[in-house]
Short mmCIF file of C-alpha atoms in Angstrom, two decimals:
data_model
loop_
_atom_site.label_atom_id
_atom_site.label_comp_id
_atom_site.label_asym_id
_atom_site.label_seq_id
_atom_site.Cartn_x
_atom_site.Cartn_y
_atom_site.Cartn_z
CA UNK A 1 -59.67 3.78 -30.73
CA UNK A 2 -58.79 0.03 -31.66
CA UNK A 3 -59.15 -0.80 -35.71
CA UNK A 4 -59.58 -4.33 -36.10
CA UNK A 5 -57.95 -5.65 -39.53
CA UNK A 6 -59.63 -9.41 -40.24
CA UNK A 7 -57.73 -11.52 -42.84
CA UNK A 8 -58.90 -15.07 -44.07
CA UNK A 9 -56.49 -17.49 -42.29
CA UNK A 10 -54.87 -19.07 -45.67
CA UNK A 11 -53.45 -15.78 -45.77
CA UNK A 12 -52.52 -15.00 -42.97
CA UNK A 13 -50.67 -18.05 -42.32
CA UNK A 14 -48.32 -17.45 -45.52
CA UNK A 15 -47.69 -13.74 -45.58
CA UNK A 16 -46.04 -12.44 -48.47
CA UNK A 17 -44.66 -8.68 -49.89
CA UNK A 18 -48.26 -7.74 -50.74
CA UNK A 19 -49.76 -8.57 -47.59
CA UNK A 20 -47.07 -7.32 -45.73
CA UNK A 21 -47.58 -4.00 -47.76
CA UNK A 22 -51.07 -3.68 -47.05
CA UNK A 23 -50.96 -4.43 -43.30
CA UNK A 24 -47.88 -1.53 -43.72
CA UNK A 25 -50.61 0.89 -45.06
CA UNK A 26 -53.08 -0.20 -42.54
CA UNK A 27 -51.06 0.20 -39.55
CA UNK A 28 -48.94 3.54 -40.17
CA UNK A 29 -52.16 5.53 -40.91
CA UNK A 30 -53.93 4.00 -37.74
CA UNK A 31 -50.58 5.39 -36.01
CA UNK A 32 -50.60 8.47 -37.03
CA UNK A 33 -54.50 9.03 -35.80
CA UNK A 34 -53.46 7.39 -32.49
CA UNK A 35 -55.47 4.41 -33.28
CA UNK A 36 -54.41 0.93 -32.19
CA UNK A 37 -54.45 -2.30 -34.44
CA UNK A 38 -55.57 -5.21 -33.68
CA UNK A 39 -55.22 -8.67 -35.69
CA UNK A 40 -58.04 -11.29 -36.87
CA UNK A 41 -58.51 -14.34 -38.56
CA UNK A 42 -61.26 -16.49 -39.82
CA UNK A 43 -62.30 -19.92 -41.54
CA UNK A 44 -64.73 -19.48 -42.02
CA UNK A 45 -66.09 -15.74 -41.23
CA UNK A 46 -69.17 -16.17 -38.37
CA UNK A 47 -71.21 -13.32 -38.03
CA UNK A 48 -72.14 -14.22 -34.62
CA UNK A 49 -67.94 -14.06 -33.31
CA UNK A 50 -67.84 -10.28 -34.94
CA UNK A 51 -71.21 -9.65 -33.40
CA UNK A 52 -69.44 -10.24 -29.96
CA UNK A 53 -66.36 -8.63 -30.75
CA UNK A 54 -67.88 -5.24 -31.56
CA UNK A 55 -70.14 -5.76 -28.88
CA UNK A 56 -67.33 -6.54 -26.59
CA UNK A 57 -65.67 -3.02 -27.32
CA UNK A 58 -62.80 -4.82 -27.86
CA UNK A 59 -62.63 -3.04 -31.24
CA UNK A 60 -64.78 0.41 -32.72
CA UNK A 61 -64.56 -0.68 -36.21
CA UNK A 62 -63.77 -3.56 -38.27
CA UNK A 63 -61.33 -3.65 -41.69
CA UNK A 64 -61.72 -6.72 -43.99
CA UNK A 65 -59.37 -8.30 -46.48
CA UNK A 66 -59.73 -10.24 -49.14
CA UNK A 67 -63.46 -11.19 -49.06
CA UNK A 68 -66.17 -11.97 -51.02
CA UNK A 69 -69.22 -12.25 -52.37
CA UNK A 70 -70.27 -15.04 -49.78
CA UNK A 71 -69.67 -13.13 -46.99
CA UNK A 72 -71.14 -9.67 -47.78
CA UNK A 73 -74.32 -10.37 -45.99
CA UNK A 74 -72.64 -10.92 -42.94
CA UNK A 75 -70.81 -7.22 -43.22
CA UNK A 76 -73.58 -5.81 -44.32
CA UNK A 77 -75.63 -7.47 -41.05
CA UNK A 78 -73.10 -5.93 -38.87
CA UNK A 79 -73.04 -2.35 -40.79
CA UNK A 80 -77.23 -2.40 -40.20
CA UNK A 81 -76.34 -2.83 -35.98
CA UNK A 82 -73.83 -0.35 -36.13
CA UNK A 83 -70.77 -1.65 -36.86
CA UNK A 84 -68.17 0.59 -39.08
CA UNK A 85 -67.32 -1.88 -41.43
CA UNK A 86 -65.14 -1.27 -44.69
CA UNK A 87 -63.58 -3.65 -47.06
CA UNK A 88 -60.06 -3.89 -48.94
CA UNK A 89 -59.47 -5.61 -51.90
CA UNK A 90 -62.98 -6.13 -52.96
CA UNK A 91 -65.67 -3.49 -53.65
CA UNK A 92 -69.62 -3.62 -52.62
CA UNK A 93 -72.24 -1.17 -53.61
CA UNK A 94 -73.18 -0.83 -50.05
CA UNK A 95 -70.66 -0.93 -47.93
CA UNK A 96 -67.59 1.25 -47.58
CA UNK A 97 -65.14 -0.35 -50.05
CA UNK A 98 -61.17 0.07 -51.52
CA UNK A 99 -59.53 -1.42 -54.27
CA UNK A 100 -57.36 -1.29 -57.66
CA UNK A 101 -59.14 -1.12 -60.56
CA UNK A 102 -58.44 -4.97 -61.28
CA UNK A 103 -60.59 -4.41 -64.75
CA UNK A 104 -58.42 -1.90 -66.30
CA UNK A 105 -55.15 -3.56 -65.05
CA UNK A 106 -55.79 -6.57 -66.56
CA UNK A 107 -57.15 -4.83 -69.85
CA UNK A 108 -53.75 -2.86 -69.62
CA UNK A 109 -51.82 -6.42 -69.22
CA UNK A 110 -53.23 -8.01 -71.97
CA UNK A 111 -53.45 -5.52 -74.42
CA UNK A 112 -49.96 -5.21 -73.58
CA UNK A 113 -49.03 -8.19 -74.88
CA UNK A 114 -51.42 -7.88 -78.16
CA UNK A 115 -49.04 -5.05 -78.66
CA UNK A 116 -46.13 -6.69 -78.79
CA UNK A 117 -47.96 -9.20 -81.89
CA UNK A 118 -48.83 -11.93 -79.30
CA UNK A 119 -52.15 -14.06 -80.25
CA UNK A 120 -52.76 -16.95 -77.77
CA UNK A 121 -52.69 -15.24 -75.24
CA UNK A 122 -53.60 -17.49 -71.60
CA UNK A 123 -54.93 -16.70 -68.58
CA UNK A 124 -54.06 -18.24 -65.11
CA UNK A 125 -56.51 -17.33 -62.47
CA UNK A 126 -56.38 -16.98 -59.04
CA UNK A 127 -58.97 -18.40 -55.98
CA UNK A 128 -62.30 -19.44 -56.69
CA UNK A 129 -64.30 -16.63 -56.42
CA UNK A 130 -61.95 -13.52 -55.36
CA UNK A 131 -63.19 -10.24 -56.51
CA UNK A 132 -59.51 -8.97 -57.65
CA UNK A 133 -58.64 -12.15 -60.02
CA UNK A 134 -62.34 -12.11 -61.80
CA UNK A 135 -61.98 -8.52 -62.41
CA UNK A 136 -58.85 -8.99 -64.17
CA UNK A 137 -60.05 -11.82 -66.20
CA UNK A 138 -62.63 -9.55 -67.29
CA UNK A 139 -60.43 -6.80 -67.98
CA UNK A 140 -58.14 -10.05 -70.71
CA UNK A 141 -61.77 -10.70 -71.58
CA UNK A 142 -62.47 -6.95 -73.04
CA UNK A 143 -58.66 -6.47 -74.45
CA UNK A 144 -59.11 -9.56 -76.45
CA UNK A 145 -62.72 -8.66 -77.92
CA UNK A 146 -61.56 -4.99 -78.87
CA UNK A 147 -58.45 -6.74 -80.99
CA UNK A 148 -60.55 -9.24 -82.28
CA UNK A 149 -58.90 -11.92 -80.77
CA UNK A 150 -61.61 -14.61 -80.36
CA UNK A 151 -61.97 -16.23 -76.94
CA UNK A 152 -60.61 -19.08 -76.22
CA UNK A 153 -61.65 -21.18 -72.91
CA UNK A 154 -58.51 -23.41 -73.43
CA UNK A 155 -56.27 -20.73 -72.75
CA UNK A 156 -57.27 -20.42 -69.29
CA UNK A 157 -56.06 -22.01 -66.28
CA UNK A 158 -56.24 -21.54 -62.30
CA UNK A 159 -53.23 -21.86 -60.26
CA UNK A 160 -54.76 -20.29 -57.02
CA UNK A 161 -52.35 -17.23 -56.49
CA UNK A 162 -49.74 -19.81 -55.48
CA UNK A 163 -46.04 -19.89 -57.00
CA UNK A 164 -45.75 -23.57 -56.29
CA UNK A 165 -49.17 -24.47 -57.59
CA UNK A 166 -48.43 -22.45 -60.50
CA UNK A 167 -45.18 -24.17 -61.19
CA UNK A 168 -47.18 -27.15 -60.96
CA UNK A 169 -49.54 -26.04 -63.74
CA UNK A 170 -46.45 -25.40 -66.22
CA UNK A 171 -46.77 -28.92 -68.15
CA UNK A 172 -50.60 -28.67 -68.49
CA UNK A 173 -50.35 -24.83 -70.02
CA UNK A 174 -47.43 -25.71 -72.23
CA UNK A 175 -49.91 -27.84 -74.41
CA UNK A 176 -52.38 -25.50 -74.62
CA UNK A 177 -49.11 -23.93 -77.05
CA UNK A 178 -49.99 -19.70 -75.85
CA UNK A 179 -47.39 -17.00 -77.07
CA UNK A 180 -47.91 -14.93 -74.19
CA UNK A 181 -49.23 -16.03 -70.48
CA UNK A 182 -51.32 -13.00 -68.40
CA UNK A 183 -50.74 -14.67 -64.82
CA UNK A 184 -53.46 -12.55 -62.30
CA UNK A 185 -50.66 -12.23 -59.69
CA UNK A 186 -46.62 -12.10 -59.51
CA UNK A 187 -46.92 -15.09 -56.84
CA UNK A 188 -47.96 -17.00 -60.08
CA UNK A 189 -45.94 -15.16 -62.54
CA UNK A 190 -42.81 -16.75 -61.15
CA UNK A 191 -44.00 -20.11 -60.60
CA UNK A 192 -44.50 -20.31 -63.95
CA UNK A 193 -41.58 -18.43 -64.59
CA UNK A 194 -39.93 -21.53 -62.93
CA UNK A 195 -42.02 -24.05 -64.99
CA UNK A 196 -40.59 -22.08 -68.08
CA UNK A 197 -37.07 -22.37 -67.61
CA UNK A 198 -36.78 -25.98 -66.78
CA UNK A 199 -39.08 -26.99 -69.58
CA UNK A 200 -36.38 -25.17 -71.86
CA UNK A 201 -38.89 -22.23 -73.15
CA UNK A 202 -37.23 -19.47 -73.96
CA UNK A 203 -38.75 -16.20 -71.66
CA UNK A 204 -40.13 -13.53 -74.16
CA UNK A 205 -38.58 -15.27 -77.37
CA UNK A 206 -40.89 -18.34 -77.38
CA UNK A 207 -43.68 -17.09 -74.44
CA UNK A 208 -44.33 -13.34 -73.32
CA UNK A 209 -45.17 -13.12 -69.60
CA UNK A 210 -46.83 -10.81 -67.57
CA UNK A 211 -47.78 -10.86 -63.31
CA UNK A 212 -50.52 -8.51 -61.44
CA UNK A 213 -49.19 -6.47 -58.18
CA UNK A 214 -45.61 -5.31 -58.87
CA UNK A 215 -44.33 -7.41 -55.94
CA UNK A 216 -40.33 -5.67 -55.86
CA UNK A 217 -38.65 -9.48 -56.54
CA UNK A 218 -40.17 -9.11 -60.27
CA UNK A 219 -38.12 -6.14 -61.15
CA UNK A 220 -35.34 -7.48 -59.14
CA UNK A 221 -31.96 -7.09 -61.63
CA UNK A 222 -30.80 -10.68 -60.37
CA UNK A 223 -33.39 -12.33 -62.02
CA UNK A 224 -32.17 -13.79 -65.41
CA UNK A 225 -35.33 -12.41 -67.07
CA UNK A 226 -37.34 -9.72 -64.72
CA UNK A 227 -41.23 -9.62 -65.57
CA UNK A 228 -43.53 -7.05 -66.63
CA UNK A 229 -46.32 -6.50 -64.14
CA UNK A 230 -49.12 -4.26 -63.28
CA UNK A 231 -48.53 -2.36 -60.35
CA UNK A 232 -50.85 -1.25 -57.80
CA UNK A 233 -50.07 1.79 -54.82
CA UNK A 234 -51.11 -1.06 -52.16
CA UNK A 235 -50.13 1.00 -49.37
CA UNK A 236 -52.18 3.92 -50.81
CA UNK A 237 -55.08 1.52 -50.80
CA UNK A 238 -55.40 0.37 -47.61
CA UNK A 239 -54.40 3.63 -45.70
CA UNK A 240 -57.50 5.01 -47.69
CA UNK A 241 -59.73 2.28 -46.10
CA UNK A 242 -57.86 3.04 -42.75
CA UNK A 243 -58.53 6.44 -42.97
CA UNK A 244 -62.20 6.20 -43.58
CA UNK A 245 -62.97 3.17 -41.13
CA UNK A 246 -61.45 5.41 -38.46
CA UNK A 247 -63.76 8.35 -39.71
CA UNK A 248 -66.58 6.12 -39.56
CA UNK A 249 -65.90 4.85 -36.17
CA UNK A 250 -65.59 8.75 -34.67
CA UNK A 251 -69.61 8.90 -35.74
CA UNK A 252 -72.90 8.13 -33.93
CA UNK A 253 -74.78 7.50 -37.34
CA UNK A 254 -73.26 5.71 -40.30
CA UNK A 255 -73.23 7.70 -43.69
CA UNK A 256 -73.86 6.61 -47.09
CA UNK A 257 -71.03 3.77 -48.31
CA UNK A 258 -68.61 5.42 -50.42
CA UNK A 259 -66.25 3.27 -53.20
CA UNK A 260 -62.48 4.51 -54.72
CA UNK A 261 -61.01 2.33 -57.14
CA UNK A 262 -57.12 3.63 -57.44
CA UNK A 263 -55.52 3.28 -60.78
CA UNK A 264 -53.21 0.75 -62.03
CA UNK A 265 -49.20 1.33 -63.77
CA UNK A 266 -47.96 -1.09 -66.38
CA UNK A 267 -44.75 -2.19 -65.86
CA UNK A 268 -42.73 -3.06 -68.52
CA UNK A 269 -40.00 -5.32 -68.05
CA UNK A 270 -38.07 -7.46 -70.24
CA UNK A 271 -40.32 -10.49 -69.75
CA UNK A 272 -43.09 -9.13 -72.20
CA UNK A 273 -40.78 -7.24 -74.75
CA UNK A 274 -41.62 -7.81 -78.64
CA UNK A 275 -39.46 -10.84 -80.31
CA UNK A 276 -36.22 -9.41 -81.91
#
């Protein structure tokens, strides 16, 4: 009765509210089915190390966070020997998979901001390659084509779900001259929130701004401007993919895969409000 939750180890090494949230879901529905938790990281993932590790009994069942595309075939590899394998974060037509609906959330975001008469509208992306952040680009994508808002490619940055990186990016963004910035995560929203202020732009009067996740120091009253996000029930999330790992490992044969994408909330805070 041991769930194993792997993480990649850039995040695990800088833990922040949304991780912390997750692992929160994670472990308090493992406790309450008398399950233990155990902790994993990799860099890269080797299918050959979890191969052991089940085999080991170490663990029954393994939980993975914040993967992608590249490493798939290695889950699926394992699922074929055996192994109860689900995912978080990321979804996979065959394998056992949780997530937000990152598509709608950022179609939500950005259409959002068309709302409140906002044109040039940018985009600052997360990691290469993470499921959550293309998802959400593609959600910006479809908001802009249903208002008619031609595409454009200059409008879109990457600032690598860091706050510091994002900062970074402010200078670079700035001349690209958007009225409204759809960051795909809060870490980034106040990096650039940062950027703003010292820069002297004006948060919503000369740029609207808007973060993914609903991380609680957004809303936090303190701030001189709190931002809008797009929340997600994290917790809800991964206890789901707890729940049905654990279900998974109490079998002798592995079922059909199934998928739940949860729905996203706009928040609307007074970082994305119309111009007065």
């Amino acid at each position: 009765n041991v769930l194993g939750l792997v993480l990649p180890t850039s995040i695990s090494q800088s833990i922040d509210d949304y991780v912390l949230r997750l692992i929160k879901g994670v472990f308090l529905t493992a406790e309450a089915r008398r399950h233990r938790l155990m902790f994993f990281s990799f860099t890269p993932l080797v299918e050959d190390d979890l191969r052991a590790l089940f085999r080991s009994r170490t663990v029954g069942g393994l939980l993975f966070a914040f993967v992608g595309e590249p490493e798939f075939q290695i889950l699926r590899a394992l699922r074929r020997e055996g192994c109860p394998v689900a995912l978080l974060n990321t979804v996979a037509d065959d394998l056992d998979s949780f997530d937000c609906d990152n598509e709608t959330g950022g179609h939500m975001a950005t259409r959002h901001l068309i709302e409140t008469g906002r044109r040039r509208i940018a985009f600052v992306h997360g990691d290469p390659g993470w499921f959550s952040s293309s998802e959400r680009f593609r959600g910006y994508r479809r908001a802009l084509q249903s208002a008619r808002i031609p595409f454009d490619p200059s409008l879109v940055f990457r600032g690598l779900f860091d706050m510091n990186k994002a900062e970074t990016l402010t200078p670079t963004l700035l001349k690209a001259r958007p009225d409204a910035v759809f960051a795909a995560n809060d870490l980034m929203a106040l990096g650039l929130a940062t950027g703003f202020r010292r820069a002297g732009v004006r948060i919503p009067k000369d740029i609207a701004l808007i973060g993914f996740d609903d991380i609680p120091t957004v809303g936090l009253p303190v701030l001189e401007t709190p931002i809008s996000s797009v929340h997600q029930p994290v917790q809800a999330i991964a206890a789901a993919a707890a729940n049905r790992l654990m279900d998974l490992m109490a079998v002798k044969s592995l079922p059909k895969p199934v998928h739940k994408l949860f729905a996203p909330e706009l928040r609307v805070r007074a970082s994305s409000v119309r111009n007065p």
